[in-house]
Short mmCIF file of C-alpha atoms in Angstrom, two decimals:
data_model
loop_
_atom_site.label_atom_id
_atom_site.label_comp_id
_atom_site.label_asym_id
_atom_site.label_seq_id
_atom_site.Cartn_x
_atom_site.Cartn_y
_atom_site.Cartn_z
CA MET A 311 13.94 -33.36 -28.76
CA ALA A 312 11.83 -35.48 -30.80
CA LYS A 313 8.86 -32.90 -31.08
CA GLN A 314 5.61 -34.23 -29.67
CA LYS A 315 2.33 -34.40 -31.81
CA LEU A 316 -0.28 -33.73 -29.18
CA LYS A 317 -3.82 -33.62 -29.67
CA ARG A 318 -6.02 -32.38 -26.91
CA GLY A 319 -9.39 -31.48 -26.30
CA PHE A 320 -10.63 -28.70 -24.05
CA LEU A 321 -11.62 -29.60 -20.49
CA MET A 322 -14.97 -29.09 -19.23
CA GLY A 323 -17.63 -31.10 -16.64
CA GLY A 324 -14.66 -33.47 -15.86
CA ARG A 325 -13.71 -34.55 -19.49
CA GLU A 326 -11.96 -33.76 -22.69
CA VAL A 327 -14.24 -32.68 -25.14
CA PHE A 328 -13.21 -32.91 -28.69
CA GLU A 329 -16.22 -31.22 -30.38
CA GLY A 330 -15.16 -28.11 -32.01
CA GLU A 331 -12.41 -26.46 -34.43
CA GLU A 332 -9.07 -28.18 -34.24
CA VAL A 333 -6.23 -25.30 -34.17
CA GLN A 334 -2.27 -26.23 -34.79
CA ILE A 335 0.15 -25.03 -32.21
CA GLN A 336 3.47 -24.68 -33.51
CA SER A 337 6.75 -24.30 -32.12
CA PRO A 338 8.26 -20.79 -31.90
CA TRP A 339 11.90 -22.21 -32.62
CA ASP A 340 11.24 -23.65 -36.09
CA GLN A 341 7.25 -23.64 -36.62
CA SER A 342 7.18 -27.30 -36.42
CA LEU A 343 3.84 -28.86 -35.22
CA VAL A 344 3.78 -29.50 -31.54
CA GLY A 345 0.17 -30.66 -31.67
CA THR A 346 -3.65 -29.89 -32.03
CA VAL A 347 -5.91 -28.42 -29.55
CA ILE A 348 -9.92 -28.02 -29.83
CA GLN A 349 -10.68 -24.37 -29.67
CA ALA A 350 -14.25 -24.14 -27.62
CA SER A 351 -17.10 -22.45 -28.87
CA ARG A 352 -19.13 -19.61 -27.30
CA HIS A 353 -21.87 -22.17 -26.61
CA HIS A 354 -19.35 -24.40 -24.80
CA ALA A 355 -18.07 -21.53 -22.90
CA ILE A 356 -21.65 -20.62 -21.79
CA GLU A 357 -22.30 -23.99 -20.83
CA ALA A 358 -19.03 -24.12 -18.79
CA VAL A 359 -20.22 -21.03 -16.88
CA ARG A 360 -23.14 -22.87 -16.24
CA LEU A 361 -21.64 -25.86 -14.66
CA LEU A 362 -19.28 -23.74 -12.64
CA ASP A 363 -22.50 -22.01 -11.27
CA THR A 364 -23.93 -25.15 -10.17
CA SER A 365 -20.84 -26.08 -8.44
CA PHE A 366 -21.20 -22.88 -6.23
CA ASP A 367 -24.68 -23.70 -5.46
CA GLU A 368 -25.74 -25.04 -2.22
CA SER A 369 -28.24 -27.70 -3.96
CA PHE A 370 -25.23 -29.26 -5.83
CA ALA A 371 -21.67 -30.14 -5.00
CA ASP A 372 -20.86 -26.55 -3.31
CA THR A 373 -17.36 -26.14 -3.42
CA ARG A 374 -17.64 -23.36 -0.52
CA LYS A 375 -18.58 -26.61 1.55
CA VAL A 376 -15.35 -28.55 0.56
CA PRO A 377 -13.29 -28.60 3.77
CA SER A 378 -9.99 -26.72 4.57
CA TYR A 379 -8.02 -30.02 4.88
CA GLN A 380 -9.60 -31.50 1.53
CA ARG A 381 -8.55 -28.21 -0.59
CA LYS A 382 -4.99 -28.86 1.29
CA GLN A 383 -4.64 -32.42 0.10
CA ILE A 384 -5.90 -31.51 -3.46
CA LEU A 385 -3.20 -28.57 -3.75
CA GLU A 386 -0.64 -31.04 -2.05
CA SER A 387 -1.68 -33.69 -4.72
CA VAL A 388 -1.15 -31.71 -7.66
CA ALA A 389 2.22 -30.33 -6.43
CA GLY A 390 2.97 -33.99 -6.03
CA LYS A 391 2.19 -34.57 -9.74
CA ILE A 392 3.96 -31.47 -10.98
CA GLY A 393 7.05 -32.66 -9.26
CA ALA A 394 6.84 -36.20 -10.49
CA GLN A 395 6.69 -35.25 -14.22
CA ARG A 396 9.45 -32.24 -13.90
CA GLU A 397 10.85 -33.53 -17.10
CA GLU A 398 8.02 -33.92 -19.11
CA LEU A 399 6.48 -30.78 -18.19
CA ALA A 400 9.64 -28.87 -18.70
CA GLN A 401 9.95 -30.48 -22.42
CA LEU A 402 6.27 -29.59 -22.92
CA ILE A 403 7.07 -25.74 -22.49
CA VAL A 404 10.17 -25.84 -24.43
CA ALA A 405 8.14 -27.16 -27.26
CA GLU A 406 5.00 -24.78 -27.04
CA ALA A 407 6.35 -21.76 -25.61
CA GLY A 408 10.12 -21.87 -26.90
CA LYS A 409 11.51 -21.36 -23.53
CA PRO A 410 15.12 -22.60 -23.10
CA LEU A 411 15.15 -26.12 -21.14
CA LYS A 412 16.86 -24.87 -17.97
CA ALA A 413 14.58 -21.80 -17.61
CA ALA A 414 11.76 -24.45 -18.17
CA ARG A 415 12.83 -26.56 -15.48
CA VAL A 416 12.85 -23.59 -13.04
CA GLU A 417 9.34 -22.70 -14.00
CA VAL A 418 8.19 -26.23 -13.31
CA ASP A 419 9.82 -26.12 -9.89
CA ARG A 420 8.13 -22.84 -8.93
CA ALA A 421 4.99 -24.31 -10.11
CA VAL A 422 5.43 -27.23 -7.42
CA LEU A 423 5.98 -24.25 -4.96
CA THR A 424 2.78 -22.30 -5.89
CA PHE A 425 0.69 -25.23 -5.13
CA THR A 426 2.50 -26.20 -2.19
CA THR A 427 2.17 -22.52 -0.62
CA ALA A 428 -1.57 -22.67 -1.61
CA ALA A 429 -2.33 -26.05 0.38
CA GLU A 430 -0.72 -24.16 3.33
CA GLU A 431 -2.97 -20.95 2.72
CA ALA A 432 -5.99 -23.07 2.25
CA VAL A 433 -6.05 -24.05 6.20
CA ARG A 434 -5.15 -20.63 7.32
CA GLU A 435 -8.63 -19.00 8.08
CA ASN A 436 -7.36 -15.12 8.26
CA GLY A 437 -10.36 -13.98 10.15
CA GLU A 438 -10.61 -11.85 13.18
CA VAL A 439 -12.55 -11.10 16.38
CA LEU A 440 -13.45 -7.33 16.76
CA PRO A 441 -14.35 -5.68 19.92
CA LEU A 442 -17.57 -3.99 19.49
CA ASP A 443 -18.53 -2.49 23.10
CA LEU A 444 -16.77 0.60 22.26
CA LEU A 445 -19.66 2.94 23.31
CA LYS A 446 -21.94 2.56 26.48
CA GLY A 447 -24.88 0.69 25.32
CA ASN A 448 -22.80 -1.69 23.45
CA GLU A 449 -22.11 -3.96 26.63
CA GLY A 450 -21.81 -7.82 25.37
CA ARG A 451 -21.79 -7.00 21.31
CA TRP A 452 -18.86 -8.45 19.52
CA GLY A 453 -18.07 -9.41 15.75
CA ILE A 454 -16.55 -12.12 13.69
CA VAL A 455 -15.04 -11.15 10.15
CA ARG A 456 -14.47 -14.07 7.82
CA ARG A 457 -13.54 -14.08 4.15
CA PHE A 458 -15.74 -16.24 1.80
CA PRO A 459 -15.22 -17.26 -1.50
CA ALA A 460 -16.86 -14.45 -4.17
CA GLY A 461 -17.72 -16.97 -6.65
CA PRO A 462 -16.94 -18.45 -10.14
CA ALA A 463 -13.71 -16.87 -11.45
CA PHE A 464 -12.72 -16.20 -14.99
CA ALA A 465 -8.94 -16.59 -15.35
CA ILE A 466 -6.62 -15.63 -18.34
CA THR A 467 -3.14 -16.62 -18.76
CA PRO A 468 -0.53 -15.41 -21.09
CA PHE A 469 2.37 -17.45 -23.12
CA ASN A 470 5.44 -16.57 -21.21
CA PHE A 471 4.80 -18.85 -18.01
CA PRO A 472 2.46 -21.41 -19.31
CA LEU A 473 2.54 -23.67 -16.19
CA ASN A 474 3.33 -21.38 -13.34
CA LEU A 475 1.37 -18.44 -14.06
CA VAL A 476 -1.65 -20.83 -14.80
CA ALA A 477 -0.65 -21.86 -11.38
CA HIS A 478 -0.93 -18.65 -9.79
CA LYS A 479 -4.62 -18.54 -11.27
CA LEU A 480 -5.76 -21.91 -10.41
CA ALA A 481 -4.20 -22.98 -6.91
CA PRO A 482 -5.53 -19.66 -4.95
CA ALA A 483 -8.96 -20.37 -6.56
CA ILE A 484 -8.99 -23.82 -5.27
CA ALA A 485 -7.60 -22.48 -1.82
CA ALA A 486 -10.44 -19.94 -1.49
CA GLY A 487 -13.00 -22.53 -2.78
CA CYS A 488 -13.74 -20.97 -6.18
CA PRO A 489 -14.78 -22.95 -9.21
CA VAL A 490 -12.55 -21.27 -12.21
CA LEU A 491 -13.10 -21.28 -15.86
CA LEU A 492 -9.56 -20.97 -17.44
CA LYS A 493 -8.53 -19.33 -20.82
CA PRO A 494 -4.95 -19.98 -21.67
CA ALA A 495 -3.05 -18.38 -24.26
CA PRO A 496 -3.71 -19.34 -27.42
CA GLN A 497 0.11 -20.38 -28.12
CA THR A 498 0.72 -22.47 -25.02
CA PRO A 499 -2.87 -24.52 -24.22
CA PHE A 500 -1.12 -27.82 -23.52
CA SER A 501 0.44 -26.85 -19.85
CA SER A 502 -2.85 -25.63 -18.89
CA LEU A 503 -4.79 -28.62 -19.69
CA LYS A 504 -2.41 -31.08 -18.02
CA LEU A 505 -2.94 -28.88 -14.98
CA GLY A 506 -6.70 -29.12 -15.12
CA ASN A 507 -6.41 -32.48 -15.48
CA PHE A 508 -4.18 -32.94 -12.37
CA LEU A 509 -7.03 -31.24 -10.38
CA LEU A 510 -9.52 -33.71 -11.71
CA GLU A 511 -7.60 -36.70 -10.53
CA ALA A 512 -6.90 -34.97 -7.05
CA GLY A 513 -10.53 -34.94 -6.42
CA TRP A 514 -11.63 -31.19 -7.27
CA PRO A 515 -15.41 -31.30 -8.15
CA PRO A 516 -15.53 -32.03 -12.12
CA ALA A 517 -17.91 -29.25 -12.70
CA ALA A 518 -15.78 -26.50 -10.77
CA ILE A 519 -13.02 -26.39 -13.32
CA ALA A 520 -12.74 -25.74 -17.08
CA VAL A 521 -9.73 -25.29 -19.18
CA LEU A 522 -11.10 -23.53 -22.26
CA PRO A 523 -9.01 -22.47 -25.35
CA LEU A 524 -11.04 -19.63 -26.50
CA ALA A 525 -11.43 -17.06 -29.31
CA ASN A 526 -10.84 -13.56 -27.82
CA GLU A 527 -14.14 -12.29 -28.62
CA ASP A 528 -15.80 -15.01 -27.12
CA ALA A 529 -13.88 -14.49 -23.83
CA ALA A 530 -15.19 -10.67 -23.96
CA PHE A 531 -18.47 -11.69 -24.42
CA LEU A 532 -18.49 -13.96 -21.44
CA LEU A 533 -17.20 -10.79 -19.31
CA GLU A 534 -20.21 -8.47 -20.68
CA HIS A 535 -23.03 -10.93 -20.30
CA GLU A 536 -22.32 -13.38 -17.67
CA ASP A 537 -23.19 -12.13 -14.19
CA ARG A 538 -22.53 -15.51 -12.88
CA LEU A 539 -18.73 -15.02 -13.35
CA LYS A 540 -17.88 -12.94 -10.25
CA VAL A 541 -14.34 -12.49 -10.56
CA LEU A 542 -11.76 -11.51 -13.67
CA SER A 543 -8.09 -12.18 -12.96
CA PHE A 544 -6.07 -11.38 -15.81
CA THR A 545 -2.25 -11.47 -16.89
CA GLY A 546 -0.99 -10.01 -19.96
CA SER A 547 -0.76 -6.63 -21.69
CA ALA A 548 -1.93 -3.51 -20.66
CA LYS A 549 -3.68 -2.61 -23.60
CA VAL A 550 -5.79 -6.02 -23.26
CA GLY A 551 -6.19 -5.89 -19.63
CA TRP A 552 -7.77 -2.54 -19.16
CA ALA A 553 -10.07 -3.15 -22.41
CA LEU A 554 -11.26 -6.35 -20.45
CA LYS A 555 -11.81 -4.36 -17.19
CA GLN A 556 -14.33 -2.00 -19.11
CA LYS A 557 -16.40 -5.16 -19.76
CA ALA A 558 -16.02 -6.65 -16.36
CA ALA A 559 -18.74 -4.44 -15.13
CA LYS A 560 -19.61 -5.19 -11.56
CA LYS A 561 -17.03 -8.18 -11.42
CA ARG A 562 -14.04 -8.15 -9.12
CA VAL A 563 -10.70 -7.68 -10.96
CA LEU A 564 -7.48 -8.44 -10.66
CA LEU A 565 -5.15 -7.22 -13.33
CA GLU A 566 -1.33 -8.23 -13.72
CA LEU A 567 -0.25 -6.29 -16.66
CA GLY A 568 2.95 -4.96 -18.42
CA GLY A 569 5.95 -3.26 -17.19
CA ASN A 570 9.26 -1.63 -18.21
CA ALA A 571 11.56 -2.72 -15.19
CA ALA A 572 14.30 -0.33 -14.04
CA VAL A 573 17.31 -0.63 -12.43
CA ILE A 574 19.37 1.57 -10.45
CA VAL A 575 23.16 1.05 -9.93
CA HIS A 576 24.70 3.39 -7.43
CA SER A 577 28.56 3.44 -7.03
CA ASP A 578 28.65 2.47 -3.62
CA TRP A 579 27.64 -1.33 -4.64
CA PRO A 580 30.98 -3.13 -3.94
CA ASP A 581 30.93 -5.69 -6.81
CA LEU A 582 29.89 -3.72 -9.79
CA ALA A 583 30.57 -6.83 -12.12
CA ALA A 584 28.01 -9.08 -10.13
CA ALA A 585 25.47 -6.17 -10.72
CA ALA A 586 26.44 -5.82 -14.41
CA GLN A 587 26.24 -9.53 -15.01
CA ASN A 588 22.83 -10.07 -12.78
CA THR A 589 21.19 -7.19 -14.70
CA VAL A 590 22.02 -8.40 -18.40
CA ILE A 591 21.22 -12.11 -17.53
CA ALA A 592 17.63 -10.49 -16.06
CA GLY A 593 17.07 -8.36 -19.19
CA THR A 594 17.72 -11.32 -21.61
CA SER A 595 16.55 -14.27 -19.90
CA TYR A 596 13.61 -16.06 -22.07
CA ALA A 597 14.60 -13.29 -24.94
CA GLY A 598 13.33 -10.60 -22.22
CA GLN A 599 9.94 -12.01 -22.40
CA SER A 600 8.77 -11.19 -19.01
CA CYS A 601 6.84 -8.34 -17.78
CA ILE A 602 9.53 -7.72 -14.98
CA SER A 603 12.65 -8.21 -17.32
CA VAL A 604 15.09 -5.27 -16.72
CA GLN A 605 14.70 -2.97 -19.79
CA ARG A 606 16.07 0.53 -18.17
CA VAL A 607 19.21 0.64 -16.30
CA TYR A 608 20.68 3.89 -14.52
CA VAL A 609 24.38 3.97 -13.50
CA GLU A 610 25.76 6.57 -11.24
CA ARG A 611 28.18 8.39 -13.70
CA GLN A 612 31.44 7.43 -11.90
CA ALA A 613 30.68 4.11 -11.89
CA PHE A 614 29.19 3.94 -15.44
CA ASP A 615 32.23 2.95 -17.61
CA GLU A 616 33.23 0.16 -15.52
CA PHE A 617 29.49 -1.27 -15.30
CA LEU A 618 29.33 -1.07 -18.96
CA LYS A 619 32.61 -3.24 -19.70
CA HIS A 620 31.27 -5.75 -17.53
CA ALA A 621 27.65 -5.75 -18.93
CA ILE A 622 29.03 -6.09 -22.68
CA ARG A 623 31.12 -8.85 -21.47
CA THR A 624 28.43 -10.77 -20.25
CA ALA A 625 25.91 -10.31 -23.19
CA GLY A 626 28.83 -11.88 -24.91
CA THR A 627 28.86 -14.96 -23.13
CA LEU A 628 24.90 -15.58 -23.80
CA VAL A 629 24.19 -18.73 -25.74
CA MET A 630 21.14 -17.90 -28.43
CA GLY A 631 19.57 -20.98 -30.30
CA ASP A 632 17.43 -24.03 -29.98
CA PRO A 633 15.62 -23.92 -26.58
CA ALA A 634 15.92 -27.73 -26.46
CA ASN A 635 19.56 -27.50 -25.96
CA GLU A 636 20.94 -27.90 -22.53
CA ILE A 637 23.29 -24.72 -22.82
CA THR A 638 20.94 -22.10 -24.28
CA ASP A 639 20.18 -18.83 -22.37
CA ILE A 640 18.06 -17.21 -25.21
CA GLY A 641 15.54 -18.84 -27.51
CA PRO A 642 13.06 -17.59 -29.96
CA ILE A 643 10.83 -14.47 -29.76
CA ILE A 644 7.21 -16.36 -29.52
CA ARG A 645 6.03 -15.02 -32.66
CA MET A 646 7.75 -13.65 -35.67
CA SER A 647 5.86 -10.57 -35.73
CA ASP A 648 7.22 -9.82 -32.50
CA ALA A 649 10.71 -10.34 -33.41
CA GLU A 650 10.12 -8.01 -36.14
CA ARG A 651 8.45 -5.43 -34.31
CA ILE A 652 11.70 -5.73 -32.12
CA GLU A 653 14.18 -5.22 -34.77
CA SER A 654 12.11 -2.27 -35.96
CA TRP A 655 12.49 -0.46 -32.50
CA ILE A 656 16.07 -1.12 -32.23
CA ASP A 657 16.43 0.27 -35.82
CA GLU A 658 14.32 3.47 -34.70
CA ALA A 659 16.46 4.09 -31.50
CA ARG A 660 19.31 3.77 -33.72
CA ALA A 661 18.17 6.38 -36.26
CA LEU A 662 17.33 8.88 -33.36
CA GLY A 663 20.97 8.64 -32.00
CA ALA A 664 21.28 5.69 -29.67
CA THR A 665 24.36 3.88 -29.98
CA VAL A 666 24.22 -0.24 -30.25
CA LEU A 667 26.81 -1.53 -27.66
CA THR A 668 26.29 -4.86 -28.69
CA GLY A 669 23.77 -7.30 -30.53
CA GLY A 670 21.11 -5.41 -32.24
CA SER A 671 20.46 -8.00 -35.02
CA ARG A 672 17.71 -10.68 -35.77
CA GLU A 673 17.59 -13.72 -37.37
CA GLY A 674 14.29 -15.06 -38.08
CA SER A 675 12.73 -15.32 -34.61
CA LEU A 676 15.96 -14.90 -32.40
CA VAL A 677 16.81 -11.42 -31.68
CA GLU A 678 20.55 -10.89 -30.13
CA PRO A 679 20.82 -9.82 -26.56
CA THR A 680 21.28 -6.05 -27.27
CA LEU A 681 22.53 -3.47 -24.91
CA LEU A 682 22.01 0.35 -26.06
CA THR A 683 22.95 3.80 -24.63
CA GLY A 684 22.24 7.36 -25.54
CA THR A 685 18.50 6.62 -25.16
CA HIS A 686 15.76 9.34 -24.82
CA SER A 687 12.19 9.87 -25.22
CA PRO A 688 10.25 9.23 -27.60
CA MET A 689 12.36 6.12 -28.43
CA LYS A 690 10.05 3.10 -28.14
CA VAL A 691 12.95 0.92 -26.59
CA LEU A 692 12.68 3.36 -23.44
CA ASP A 693 8.97 4.33 -23.29
CA GLU A 694 7.34 1.48 -24.02
CA GLU A 695 7.34 -2.25 -23.11
CA VAL A 696 9.78 -3.67 -25.33
CA PHE A 697 9.49 -7.42 -24.20
CA ALA A 698 12.81 -8.32 -25.79
CA PRO A 699 16.47 -9.16 -24.67
CA VAL A 700 16.96 -5.41 -25.11
CA ILE A 701 18.21 -3.16 -22.18
CA ALA A 702 19.05 0.56 -22.15
CA ILE A 703 21.78 1.62 -20.24
CA GLU A 704 22.35 5.50 -19.05
CA PRO A 705 24.41 7.44 -16.66
CA TYR A 706 22.75 9.65 -13.65
CA ASP A 707 24.35 12.16 -11.64
CA ASP A 708 21.67 13.08 -9.04
CA PHE A 709 19.80 10.27 -6.87
CA GLU A 710 16.75 12.28 -6.85
CA GLU A 711 16.66 13.13 -10.50
CA VAL A 712 17.10 9.35 -11.17
CA LEU A 713 14.01 8.52 -9.00
CA ARG A 714 11.97 10.93 -11.15
CA GLU A 715 13.32 9.24 -14.35
CA VAL A 716 12.28 5.97 -13.25
CA ASN A 717 8.98 7.16 -12.20
CA HIS A 718 8.82 8.64 -16.14
CA SER A 719 6.95 5.71 -17.10
CA ARG A 720 3.44 4.82 -17.64
CA TYR A 721 4.10 1.45 -15.98
CA GLY A 722 4.84 0.54 -12.57
CA LEU A 723 5.58 -3.21 -12.03
CA GLN A 724 8.62 -3.57 -9.96
CA ALA A 725 12.23 -1.62 -9.98
CA GLY A 726 15.75 -2.81 -8.84
CA LEU A 727 18.31 -1.10 -6.82
CA PHE A 728 21.86 -1.31 -5.88
CA THR A 729 22.94 0.85 -2.99
CA ARG A 730 24.46 -0.08 0.61
CA ASP A 731 22.99 3.53 1.78
CA ALA A 732 20.01 2.71 3.86
CA GLY A 733 18.93 6.42 3.39
CA ARG A 734 18.80 5.82 -0.67
CA ILE A 735 16.83 2.51 0.00
CA PHE A 736 14.18 4.07 2.15
CA ARG A 737 13.89 7.24 -0.14
CA ALA A 738 13.68 4.96 -3.16
CA TYR A 739 10.83 2.67 -1.77
CA GLU A 740 8.97 5.92 -0.67
CA THR A 741 9.20 7.72 -3.81
CA LEU A 742 9.22 4.99 -6.69
CA ASP A 743 6.01 4.19 -8.43
CA VAL A 744 6.27 0.61 -8.33
CA GLY A 745 4.45 -2.39 -6.93
CA GLY A 746 7.88 -3.81 -5.21
CA LEU A 747 11.42 -2.58 -5.25
CA ILE A 748 14.09 -5.38 -4.89
CA VAL A 749 17.35 -4.18 -3.17
CA GLY A 750 20.46 -5.54 -3.99
CA ASP A 751 19.11 -7.62 -7.14
CA THR A 752 17.09 -6.77 -10.03
CA PRO A 753 13.25 -6.24 -10.46
CA THR A 754 13.23 -9.61 -12.49
CA TRP A 755 13.72 -11.37 -9.06
CA ARG A 756 10.59 -13.03 -7.67
CA LEU A 757 9.54 -15.56 -5.14
CA ASP A 758 5.86 -16.96 -5.85
CA PRO A 759 4.37 -16.27 -2.47
CA MET A 760 5.48 -12.56 -2.25
CA PRO A 761 2.89 -9.98 -3.17
CA TYR A 762 2.99 -9.25 -6.78
CA GLY A 763 1.54 -6.93 -8.94
CA GLY A 764 1.86 -3.15 -10.15
CA VAL A 765 0.30 0.49 -10.18
CA LYS A 766 -0.41 2.69 -13.16
CA ASP A 767 -0.59 0.86 -16.19
CA SER A 768 1.09 -2.29 -14.70
CA GLY A 769 -2.34 -2.95 -13.16
CA ILE A 770 -4.76 -3.46 -9.95
CA GLY A 771 -4.73 -6.07 -7.20
CA ARG A 772 -1.65 -8.40 -5.82
CA GLU A 773 -0.89 -11.79 -6.80
CA GLY A 774 1.29 -13.79 -4.64
CA ILE A 775 -0.77 -16.93 -3.57
CA ARG A 776 -2.26 -15.38 -0.22
CA TYR A 777 -2.90 -12.06 -1.84
CA ALA A 778 -4.65 -13.48 -4.60
CA ILE A 779 -6.74 -15.48 -2.12
CA GLU A 780 -7.57 -12.21 -0.78
CA GLU A 781 -8.52 -10.81 -4.33
CA LEU A 782 -11.07 -14.25 -4.78
CA THR A 783 -12.65 -13.92 -1.46
CA GLU A 784 -15.47 -11.39 0.42
CA ARG A 785 -14.87 -10.33 3.71
CA LYS A 786 -18.38 -10.92 5.77
CA LEU A 787 -19.04 -9.37 9.39
CA LEU A 788 -20.99 -11.61 11.78
CA ASP A 789 -22.01 -9.19 14.41
CA ILE A 790 -23.37 -10.74 17.91
CA ALA A 791 -25.32 -8.88 20.58
CA ILE A 792 -25.52 -11.18 23.96
#
């Protein structure tokens, strides 16, 4: 693929601004130049917030008064634009994020679904009528509860889904009627800027959208000092997310953070080969750079050897290399420093007694799909979020014990369970400290409209379009006595 040499300004006030520091964006695959982007200054960020605030003010173009049908049309238009540029956007994701092409195409399709679903939600007013004549003397009294947009939102997104996770910030905000300032990941600004321009072309008020590549310290400054920003929606690492929450003061906060996703495989599952294949692919796709990438696998002992056989065979079929290649399964780690960190964690596990079943090596920014067994605390590959194509596989004897083992993590995003037993399914559902349990599949499975988020260090609140709209809106009661 010919590398794109882009030059993009940041988006503010309905136009691209080219006033500021140029930042070079390099390919994670071969460090070639993808393009340059203009980084906004703190001054620009404050001006963007002012514009957002005017777009939420009754005396200006109030986004609260953009009618539902128009918000629906805007979101449908963006979905159409994404679909029409499917291949171009997929190639852009390959270039800036190093995501394998076939996975990038799936991400584009998911972004279409995200905006399409948001368009449908924009015309659903999930209010309610309350009877308030519940005590004597309250005859003729009733209430209406509706949701209203909370105000300008500050959205911060990670590198690993540079189109669809941005869509998960922008689409619910438009559906709710909220102006939004987006700070994309430093490594992947171009997809975000594309989406911002799509919104402008579709008719969203120019002052009500800003896409600013921004220094982290300037983002923190906005959270601490800008009361006009009413909502923080952050997707990224637990360390950064919880630190930002401390700075957000009285703002509403939605955090979708890291994970250490576990799978339980019980011996009653009828197709261990398929379970092993799905599990290995779910732990190594996009080099494991997903917060719900499978990291820990617990297999009932009587099925353990067979599961390992199928898992090792699957790992051996995966193609590692150039993400622009149609057949590549595993591309580069986003930064060389992260690849080196992953290698050191694998070496630590070896030194503490783990066995490497397959893989375990690094070549530049490529880390081999790696299966380990014999892992235990305090190995980082087991206790921390590895964010890599590294999977620990261990046997278990007792179902209650393995539930406790899965919960023995500071993260709680999603878990997977392979069993046909309804009792075990509901016991796991009740017991596991996670935001979602996926039965018959891995925790890496996600459909964009479903509620998505975690507990413990994995965050607070829920994404998934309708649920994100709830986070971006306030309930207001109208009490009528006639």
